Coordinates of C-alpha atoms and ligand atoms in Angstrom, one line a residue:
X1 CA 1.1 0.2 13.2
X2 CA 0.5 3.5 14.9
X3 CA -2.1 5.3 13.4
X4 CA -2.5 7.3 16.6
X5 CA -4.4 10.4 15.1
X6 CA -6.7 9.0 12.6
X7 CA -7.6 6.6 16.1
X8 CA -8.2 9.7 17.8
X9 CA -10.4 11.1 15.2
X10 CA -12.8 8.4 15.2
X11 CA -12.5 7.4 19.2
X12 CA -13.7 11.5 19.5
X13 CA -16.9 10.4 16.6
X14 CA -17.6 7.4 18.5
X15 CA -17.7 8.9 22.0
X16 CA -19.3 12.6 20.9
X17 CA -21.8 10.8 18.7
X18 CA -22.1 8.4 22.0
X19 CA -23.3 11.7 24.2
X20 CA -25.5 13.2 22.0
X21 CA -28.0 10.3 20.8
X22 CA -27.9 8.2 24.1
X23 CA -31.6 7.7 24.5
X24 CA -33.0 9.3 21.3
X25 CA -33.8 8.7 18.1
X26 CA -30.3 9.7 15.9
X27 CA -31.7 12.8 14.2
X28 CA -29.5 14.4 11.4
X29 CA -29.1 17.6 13.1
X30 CA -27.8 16.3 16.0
X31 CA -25.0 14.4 14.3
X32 CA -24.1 17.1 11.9
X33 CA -22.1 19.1 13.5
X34 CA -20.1 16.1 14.5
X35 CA -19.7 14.2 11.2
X36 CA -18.1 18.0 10.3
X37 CA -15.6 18.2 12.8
X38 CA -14.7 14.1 11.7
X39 CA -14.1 15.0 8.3
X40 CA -11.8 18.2 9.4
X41 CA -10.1 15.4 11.8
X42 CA -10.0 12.9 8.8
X43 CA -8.0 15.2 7.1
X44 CA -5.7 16.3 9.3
X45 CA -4.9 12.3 9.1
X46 CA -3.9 12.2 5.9
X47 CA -7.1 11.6 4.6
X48 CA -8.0 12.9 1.7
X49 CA -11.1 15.2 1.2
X50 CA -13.8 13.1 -0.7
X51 CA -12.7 9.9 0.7
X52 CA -13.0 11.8 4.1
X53 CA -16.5 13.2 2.9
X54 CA -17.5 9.6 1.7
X55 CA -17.2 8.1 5.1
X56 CA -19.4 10.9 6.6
X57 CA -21.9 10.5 4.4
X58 CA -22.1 7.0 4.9
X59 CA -22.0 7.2 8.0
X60 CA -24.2 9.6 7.8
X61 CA -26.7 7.1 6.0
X62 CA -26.3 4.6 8.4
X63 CA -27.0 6.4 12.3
X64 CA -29.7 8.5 11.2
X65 CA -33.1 7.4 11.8
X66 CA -31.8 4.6 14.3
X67 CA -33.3 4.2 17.5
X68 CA -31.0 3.0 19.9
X69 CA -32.2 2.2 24.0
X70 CA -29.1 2.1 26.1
X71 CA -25.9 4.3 26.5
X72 CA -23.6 1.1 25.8
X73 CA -25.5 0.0 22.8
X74 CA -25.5 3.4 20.7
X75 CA -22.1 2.9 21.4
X76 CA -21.4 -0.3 20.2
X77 CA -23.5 0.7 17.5
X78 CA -21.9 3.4 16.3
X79 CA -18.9 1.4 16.2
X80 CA -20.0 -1.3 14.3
X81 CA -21.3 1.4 11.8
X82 CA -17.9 2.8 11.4
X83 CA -16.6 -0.9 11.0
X84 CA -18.8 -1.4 7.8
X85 CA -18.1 1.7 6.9
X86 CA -14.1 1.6 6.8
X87 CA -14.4 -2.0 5.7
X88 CA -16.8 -0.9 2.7
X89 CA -13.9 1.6 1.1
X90 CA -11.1 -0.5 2.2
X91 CA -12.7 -3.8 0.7
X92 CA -13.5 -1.8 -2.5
X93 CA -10.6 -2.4 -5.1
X94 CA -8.8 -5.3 -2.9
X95 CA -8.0 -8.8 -4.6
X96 CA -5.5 -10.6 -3.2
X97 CA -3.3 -12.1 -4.9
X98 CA -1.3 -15.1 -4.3
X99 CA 2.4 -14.8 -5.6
X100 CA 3.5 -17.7 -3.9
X101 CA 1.3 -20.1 -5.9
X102 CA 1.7 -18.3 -9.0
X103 CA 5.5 -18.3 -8.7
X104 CA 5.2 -22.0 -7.8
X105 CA 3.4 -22.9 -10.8
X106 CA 5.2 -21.3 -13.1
X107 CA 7.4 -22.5 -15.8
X108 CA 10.8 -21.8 -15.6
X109 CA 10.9 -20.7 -19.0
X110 CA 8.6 -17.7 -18.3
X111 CA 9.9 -16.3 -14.5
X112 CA 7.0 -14.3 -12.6
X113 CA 8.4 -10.9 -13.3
X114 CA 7.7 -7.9 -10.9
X115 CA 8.6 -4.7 -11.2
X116 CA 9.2 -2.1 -8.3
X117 CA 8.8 1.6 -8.9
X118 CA 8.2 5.0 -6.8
X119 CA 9.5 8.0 -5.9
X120 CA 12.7 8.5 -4.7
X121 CA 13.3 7.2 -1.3
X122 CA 9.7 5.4 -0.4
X123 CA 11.3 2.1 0.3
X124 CA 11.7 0.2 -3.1
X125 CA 15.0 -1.5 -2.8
X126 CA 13.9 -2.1 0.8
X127 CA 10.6 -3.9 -0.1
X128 CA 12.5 -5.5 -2.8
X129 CA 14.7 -7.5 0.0
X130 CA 11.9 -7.9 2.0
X131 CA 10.4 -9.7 -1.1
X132 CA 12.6 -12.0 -1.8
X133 CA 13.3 -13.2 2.1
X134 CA 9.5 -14.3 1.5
X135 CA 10.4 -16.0 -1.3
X136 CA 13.0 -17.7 0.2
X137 CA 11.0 -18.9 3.1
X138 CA 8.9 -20.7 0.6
X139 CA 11.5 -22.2 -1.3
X140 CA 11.7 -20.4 -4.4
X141 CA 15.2 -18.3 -5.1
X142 CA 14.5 -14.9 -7.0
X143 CA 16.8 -13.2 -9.2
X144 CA 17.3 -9.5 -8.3
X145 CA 17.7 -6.8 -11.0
X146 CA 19.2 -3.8 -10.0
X147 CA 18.0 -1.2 -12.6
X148 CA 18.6 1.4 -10.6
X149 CA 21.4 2.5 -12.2
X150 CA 20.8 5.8 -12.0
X151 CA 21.7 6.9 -8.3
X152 CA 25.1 6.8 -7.2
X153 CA 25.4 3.8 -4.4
X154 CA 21.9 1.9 -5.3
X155 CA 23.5 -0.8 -7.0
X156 CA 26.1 -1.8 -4.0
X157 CA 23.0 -1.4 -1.8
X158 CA 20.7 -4.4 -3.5
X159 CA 23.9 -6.6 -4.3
X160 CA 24.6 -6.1 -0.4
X161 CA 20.9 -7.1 0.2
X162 CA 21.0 -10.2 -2.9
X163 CA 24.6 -11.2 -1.1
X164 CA 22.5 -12.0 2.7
X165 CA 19.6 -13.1 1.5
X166 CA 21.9 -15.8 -0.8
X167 CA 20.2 -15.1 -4.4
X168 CA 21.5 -14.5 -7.4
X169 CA 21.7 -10.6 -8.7
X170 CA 22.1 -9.2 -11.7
X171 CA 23.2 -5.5 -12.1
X172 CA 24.6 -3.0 -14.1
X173 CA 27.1 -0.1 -14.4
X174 CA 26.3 3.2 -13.7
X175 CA 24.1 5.2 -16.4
X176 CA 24.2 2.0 -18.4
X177 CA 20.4 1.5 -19.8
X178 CA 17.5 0.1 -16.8
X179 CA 16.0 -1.8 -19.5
X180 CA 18.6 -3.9 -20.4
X181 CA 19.8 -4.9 -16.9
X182 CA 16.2 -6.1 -16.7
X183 CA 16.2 -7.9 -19.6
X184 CA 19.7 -9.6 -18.6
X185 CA 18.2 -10.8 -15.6
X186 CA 14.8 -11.7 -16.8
X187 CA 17.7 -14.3 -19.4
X188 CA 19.2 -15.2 -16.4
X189 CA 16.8 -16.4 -14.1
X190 CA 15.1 -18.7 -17.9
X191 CA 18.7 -20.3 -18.8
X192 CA 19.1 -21.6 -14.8
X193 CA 15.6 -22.2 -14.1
X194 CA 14.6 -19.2 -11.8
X195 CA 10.9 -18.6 -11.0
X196 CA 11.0 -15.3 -10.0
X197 CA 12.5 -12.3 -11.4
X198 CA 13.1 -9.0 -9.2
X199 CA 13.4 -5.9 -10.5
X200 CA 14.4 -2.6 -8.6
X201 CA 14.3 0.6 -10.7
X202 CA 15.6 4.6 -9.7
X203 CA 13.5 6.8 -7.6
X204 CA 11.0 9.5 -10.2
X205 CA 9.4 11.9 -9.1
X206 CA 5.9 11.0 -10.9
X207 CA 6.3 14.9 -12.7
X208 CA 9.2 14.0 -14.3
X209 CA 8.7 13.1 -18.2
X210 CA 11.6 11.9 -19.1
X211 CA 12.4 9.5 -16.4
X212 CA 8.5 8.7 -16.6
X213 CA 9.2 7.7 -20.4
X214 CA 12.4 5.6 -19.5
X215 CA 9.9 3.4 -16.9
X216 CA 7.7 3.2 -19.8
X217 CA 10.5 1.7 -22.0
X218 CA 11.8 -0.8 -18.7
X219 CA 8.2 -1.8 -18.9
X220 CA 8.2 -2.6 -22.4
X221 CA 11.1 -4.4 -22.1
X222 CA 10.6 -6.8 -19.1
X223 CA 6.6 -7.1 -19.4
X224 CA 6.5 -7.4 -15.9
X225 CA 3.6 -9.8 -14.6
X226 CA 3.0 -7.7 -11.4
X227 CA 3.8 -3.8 -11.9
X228 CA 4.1 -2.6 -8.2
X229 CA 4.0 1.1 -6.9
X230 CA 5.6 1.9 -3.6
X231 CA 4.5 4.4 -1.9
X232 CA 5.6 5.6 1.6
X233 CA 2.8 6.1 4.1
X234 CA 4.1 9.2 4.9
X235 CA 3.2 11.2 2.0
X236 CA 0.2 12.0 2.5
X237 CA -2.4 13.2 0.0
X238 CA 0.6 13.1 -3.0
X239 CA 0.3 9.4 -3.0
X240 CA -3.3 10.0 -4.7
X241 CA -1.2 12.3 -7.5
X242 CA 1.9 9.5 -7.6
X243 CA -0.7 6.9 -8.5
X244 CA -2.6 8.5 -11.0
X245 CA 0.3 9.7 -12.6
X246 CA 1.8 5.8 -12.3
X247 CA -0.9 4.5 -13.7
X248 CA -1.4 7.0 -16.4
X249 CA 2.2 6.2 -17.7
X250 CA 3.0 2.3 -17.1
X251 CA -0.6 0.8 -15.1
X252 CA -0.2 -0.6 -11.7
X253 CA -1.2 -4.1 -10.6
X254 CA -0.9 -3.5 -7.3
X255 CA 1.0 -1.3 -4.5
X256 CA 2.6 -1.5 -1.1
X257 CA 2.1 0.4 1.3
X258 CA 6.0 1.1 3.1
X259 CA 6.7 3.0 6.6
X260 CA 3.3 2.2 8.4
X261 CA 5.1 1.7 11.5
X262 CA 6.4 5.4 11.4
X263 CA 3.2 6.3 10.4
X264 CA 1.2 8.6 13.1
X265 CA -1.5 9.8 11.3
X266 CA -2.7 6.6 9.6
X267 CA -4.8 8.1 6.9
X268 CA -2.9 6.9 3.5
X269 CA -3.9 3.6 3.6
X270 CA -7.7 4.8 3.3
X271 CA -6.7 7.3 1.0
X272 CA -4.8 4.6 -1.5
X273 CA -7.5 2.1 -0.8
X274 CA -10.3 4.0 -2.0
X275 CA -9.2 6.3 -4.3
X276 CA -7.1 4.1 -6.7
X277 CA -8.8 0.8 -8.3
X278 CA -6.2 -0.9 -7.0
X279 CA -5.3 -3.1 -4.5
X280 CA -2.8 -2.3 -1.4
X281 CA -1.7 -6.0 -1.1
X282 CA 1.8 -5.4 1.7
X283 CA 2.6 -3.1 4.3
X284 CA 6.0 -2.4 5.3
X285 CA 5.8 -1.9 8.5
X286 CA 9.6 -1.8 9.6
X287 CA 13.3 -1.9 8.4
X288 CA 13.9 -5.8 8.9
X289 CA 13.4 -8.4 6.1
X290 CA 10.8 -9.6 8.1
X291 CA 8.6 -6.3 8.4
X292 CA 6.1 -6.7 5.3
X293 CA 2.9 -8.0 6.2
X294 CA 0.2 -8.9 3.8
X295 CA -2.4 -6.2 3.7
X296 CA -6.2 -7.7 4.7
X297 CA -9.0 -5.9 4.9
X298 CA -10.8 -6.9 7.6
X299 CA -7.6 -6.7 9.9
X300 CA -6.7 -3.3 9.1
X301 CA -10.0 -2.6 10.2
X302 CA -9.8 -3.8 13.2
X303 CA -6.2 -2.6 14.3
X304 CA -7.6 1.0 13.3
X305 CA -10.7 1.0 15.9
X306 CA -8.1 -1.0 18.4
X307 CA -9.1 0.3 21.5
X308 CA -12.3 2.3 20.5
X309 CA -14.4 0.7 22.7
Ligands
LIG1 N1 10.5 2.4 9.3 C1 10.5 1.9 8.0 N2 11.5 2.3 7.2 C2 11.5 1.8 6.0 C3 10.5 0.9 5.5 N3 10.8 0.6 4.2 C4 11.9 1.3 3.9 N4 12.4 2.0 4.9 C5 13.6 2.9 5.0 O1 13.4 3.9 4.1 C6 14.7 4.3 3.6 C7 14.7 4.3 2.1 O2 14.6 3.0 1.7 P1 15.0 2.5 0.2 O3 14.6 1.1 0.1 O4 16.5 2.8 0.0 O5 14.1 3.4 -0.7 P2 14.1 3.5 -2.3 O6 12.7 3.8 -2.7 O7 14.8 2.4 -2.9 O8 15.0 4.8 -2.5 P3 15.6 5.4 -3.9 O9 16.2 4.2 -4.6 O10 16.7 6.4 -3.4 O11 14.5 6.0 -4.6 C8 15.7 3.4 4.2 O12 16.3 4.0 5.3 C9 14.8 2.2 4.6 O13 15.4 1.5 5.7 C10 9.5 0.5 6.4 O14 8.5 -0.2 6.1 N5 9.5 1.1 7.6
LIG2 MG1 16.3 2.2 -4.2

């Protein structure tokens, strides 16, 4: 995790706001003009607007009024005020979930299904590997749909993935219907006892209607369990739009977060975590199977203000 310029943003806060109220009372005029230039520097990070104007103001809520003694302790202060404050919006809509346990006690006659959808090019098929080497480390074997059969190459490039990580894949031609390689799949994984069912779809752009509706029919089909949106850090305030847009058409359960490593900014995470009611549960944060990290609160927190004090 980068996240070098949203760091800088709130190192510059913590340090100006630092200067300004060492021995003093923390009026509201003093800190104004500073909680201003954050929120221009929060967005300039990626994040967005009122999520940028809802940490102001509660940061806002939470220095003024405060009487602080020493130059080190407004400081530490002021930090710990952020903390709560990035902890507050990030905490919001997270549950975890444990897919693990759920895929462990379930019956092989109903496979935990997950669906995987996104734009083009965010890191589906990727994540969709990386998701079932963590299977595999815990002993349960997926199935892997590809139903993206839609791009030319997308089906070579899961089977190559299914044929490393040793599980079984099921696939289908090109333009033959997503929906039914799904369904296949979902079949397969009941008659052999899988737990875990896979599924990869094409790259949409969310403004798209009709490849919008065709998601809509895949989910119909496969009633997925878990109905993940991937989004790529990288994008910036469109991941707000993607969501809505997601969730308007098919719900989301839940979504990972892909590309954090490459990630300089570091403001889509807050952006994603507060703006859509639902959780960011994995990062991907890096091109290995190994690279997807559980997403925790309280640690993102911390990584962010690394090196604040
Ligand atoms: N650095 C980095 N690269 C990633 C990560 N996840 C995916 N990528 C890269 O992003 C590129 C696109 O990944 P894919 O998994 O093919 O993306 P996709 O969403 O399936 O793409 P389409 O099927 O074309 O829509 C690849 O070069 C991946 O290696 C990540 O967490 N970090
Ligand atoms: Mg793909």
């Amino acid at each position: 995790m980068v996240f070098n310029r949203i760091k800088k943003a709130f190192k510059k806060f913590v340090d100006t706001v630092s200067e300004t109220v060492a021995t003093k009372e923390v009026k509201e005029e003093d800190i104004e003009p500073i909680i201003d230039e954050l929120i221009i520097s929060l967005v300039e990070s990626d994040v967005a607007l009122e999520v940028a104007e809802e940490i102001a103001n509660k940061l806002k809520k939470r220095l003024v009024g405060t009487r602080v003694p020493r130059l080190k302790d407004v400081r530490e202060y002021v930090i710990s005020a952020l903390a709560e404050t990035i902890k507050e919006i990030v905490s919001r809509n997270y549950k975890p979930i444990d897919l693990i346990v759920e895929a462990k006690t379930r019956q092989p006659s109903n496979p935990l299904r997950i669906l995987f959808f996104g734009v083009n090019g965010v890191g589906k098929t990727t994540t969709i590997a990386k998701f079932a080497y963590m299977f595999k480390k815990n002993s349960i074997t997926p199935v892997i749909a590809a139903a993206d059969t839609y791009r030319a190459g997308a089906q070579e490039q899961l089977r190559m993935h299914a044929e490393k990580l040793n599980v079984p894949f099921i696939g289908g031609r090109y333009g033959a219907d997503p929906a039914s390689v799904v369904y296949d799949a979902i079949e397969y994984a009941r008659a052999r006892g899988y737990r875990v069912v896979l599924a990869d779809t094409a790259g949409r752009m969310h403004t798209d209607r009709d490849l919008m509706e065709e998601l809509r029919k895949i989910t119909k089909v496969a009633k997925p369990d878990y109905k993940v949106l991937v989004v790529d850090a990288l994008t910036g305030n469109d991941a707000v739009d993607q969501a809505r847009f997601f969730e308007e058409a098919v719900g989301i359960d839940f979504v990972v977060l892909t590309k954090v490593d490459a990630d300089v900014k570091g403001g889509t995470a807050l952006t994603i975590a507060a703006t859509i009611d639902k959780p960011i549960l994995y990062l991907g944060v890096g091109q290995r199977y190994e690279d997807l990290e559980p997403f925790d609160p309280e640690r993102y927190v911390k990584k962010l203000l690394e090196g604040i004090s």
